[in-house]
Each structure stands twice: as structure tokens, then as C-alpha cells.
mmCIF file of C-alpha atoms in Angstrom:
data_model
loop_
_atom_site.group_PDB
_atom_site.id
_atom_site.type_symbol
_atom_site.label_atom_id
_atom_site.label_comp_id
_atom_site.label_asym_id
_atom_site.label_seq_id
_atom_site.Cartn_x
_atom_site.Cartn_y
_atom_site.Cartn_z
ATOM 1 C CA MET A 594 133.147 97.099 130.149
ATOM 2 C CA SER A 595 131.227 98.617 132.996
ATOM 3 C CA ILE A 596 127.953 100.400 132.332
ATOM 4 C CA SER A 597 127.703 103.575 134.336
ATOM 5 C CA ARG A 598 124.882 106.028 134.818
ATOM 6 C CA ARG A 599 126.883 108.635 132.923
ATOM 7 C CA SER A 600 127.284 106.422 129.845
ATOM 8 C CA ILE A 601 123.541 105.718 129.781
ATOM 9 C CA LEU A 602 122.653 109.403 130.131
ATOM 10 C CA THR A 603 124.991 110.399 127.295
ATOM 11 C CA LYS A 604 123.405 107.848 124.937
ATOM 12 C CA ILE A 605 119.755 108.743 125.614
ATOM 13 C CA PRO A 606 119.655 111.811 123.283
ATOM 14 C CA ILE A 607 121.108 109.727 120.448
ATOM 15 C CA ALA A 608 118.461 107.044 120.920
ATOM 16 C CA LEU A 609 115.629 109.596 121.057
ATOM 17 C CA ALA A 610 116.846 111.370 117.921
ATOM 18 C CA SER A 611 116.940 108.117 115.971
ATOM 19 C CA THR A 612 113.324 107.257 116.867
ATOM 20 C CA ASN A 613 112.160 110.714 115.740
ATOM 21 C CA VAL A 614 113.780 110.165 112.344
ATOM 22 C CA LEU A 615 111.974 106.835 111.986
ATOM 23 C CA LYS A 616 108.620 108.495 112.737
ATOM 24 C CA ALA A 617 109.238 111.144 110.068
ATOM 25 C CA VAL A 618 109.508 108.559 107.274
ATOM 26 C CA GLY A 619 105.707 108.149 107.080
ATOM 27 C CA VAL A 620 105.164 111.898 106.675
ATOM 28 C CA PHE A 621 106.242 111.854 103.029
ATOM 29 C CA GLU A 622 104.060 108.931 101.949
ATOM 30 C CA LYS A 623 100.943 109.660 99.903
ATOM 31 C CA VAL A 624 97.601 109.363 101.729
ATOM 32 C CA GLU A 625 94.525 108.900 99.532
ATOM 33 C CA SER A 626 90.988 109.906 100.535
ATOM 34 C CA ILE A 627 88.511 107.369 99.161
ATOM 35 C CA PRO A 628 84.773 108.083 99.571
ATOM 36 C CA HIS A 629 82.573 105.056 100.209
ATOM 37 C CA ALA A 630 79.051 104.254 101.412
ATOM 38 C CA THR A 631 77.660 101.267 103.302
ATOM 39 C CA HIS A 632 74.415 100.488 105.090
ATOM 40 C CA PHE A 633 76.013 102.183 108.133
ATOM 41 C CA GLY A 634 76.278 105.449 106.179
ATOM 42 C CA PRO A 635 78.774 107.333 104.022
ATOM 43 C CA PHE A 636 82.398 107.754 105.074
ATOM 44 C CA ILE A 637 85.824 108.687 103.727
ATOM 45 C CA ALA A 638 88.669 106.199 104.142
ATOM 46 C CA LYS A 639 92.238 107.498 104.429
ATOM 47 C CA VAL A 640 94.443 104.892 102.703
ATOM 48 C CA GLN A 641 98.241 104.813 102.840
ATOM 49 C CA ASN A 642 100.193 102.120 100.938
ATOM 50 C CA GLY A 643 97.044 100.036 100.498
ATOM 51 C CA VAL A 644 96.272 100.040 104.236
ATOM 52 C CA ILE A 645 93.323 101.889 105.796
ATOM 53 C CA LYS A 646 94.766 104.360 108.306
ATOM 54 C CA ASP A 647 91.650 106.349 109.265
ATOM 55 C CA ILE A 648 87.877 106.369 108.756
ATOM 56 C CA ILE A 649 86.026 109.699 108.765
ATOM 57 C CA PRO A 650 82.216 109.419 108.966
ATOM 58 C CA LYS A 651 80.016 111.881 107.075
ATOM 59 C CA ARG A 652 76.557 113.033 108.075
ATOM 60 C CA ALA A 653 73.698 111.703 106.015
ATOM 61 C CA ILE A 654 72.808 114.023 103.155
ATOM 62 C CA ILE A 655 69.113 113.135 103.292
ATOM 63 C CA THR A 656 67.526 113.380 106.719
ATOM 64 C CA LEU A 657 64.141 111.893 107.456
ATOM 65 C CA PRO A 658 61.548 114.093 109.213
#
């Protein structure tokens, strides 16, 4: 079987569509926002399936003069 440019170009849209479907799987999973505080300051952790996906820092509530 010979691989031609035409056969590659006809299969590219199929390959791209399949990767988009795989990316959409994570959209329906639940993401929890868990507030937490450390000596670095308060933050909110975005957790998905027990894995931290994002950290959002919060400004300090009490500011020193």
C-alpha cells in the first residue's frame, strides 16, 4: 500500500475530530473549590478527581498600615 499526499490529507480531519472529542471528556467532570490558608497567604484550590488543577491566590483580608 502506497501512502500518498491525498490519503494523508483526507485523514487529517478525522484525526483532528477525534482529539477534540478526547478533550471534551474533562468538561463534564466535577471541579471543587477548596479554600485554604498557609503562611504564604490564603488561596482557593481547584481540585478535579483528587488532583489540584489550579491555585487562585486571594488578597489578605487584614492589611498592615
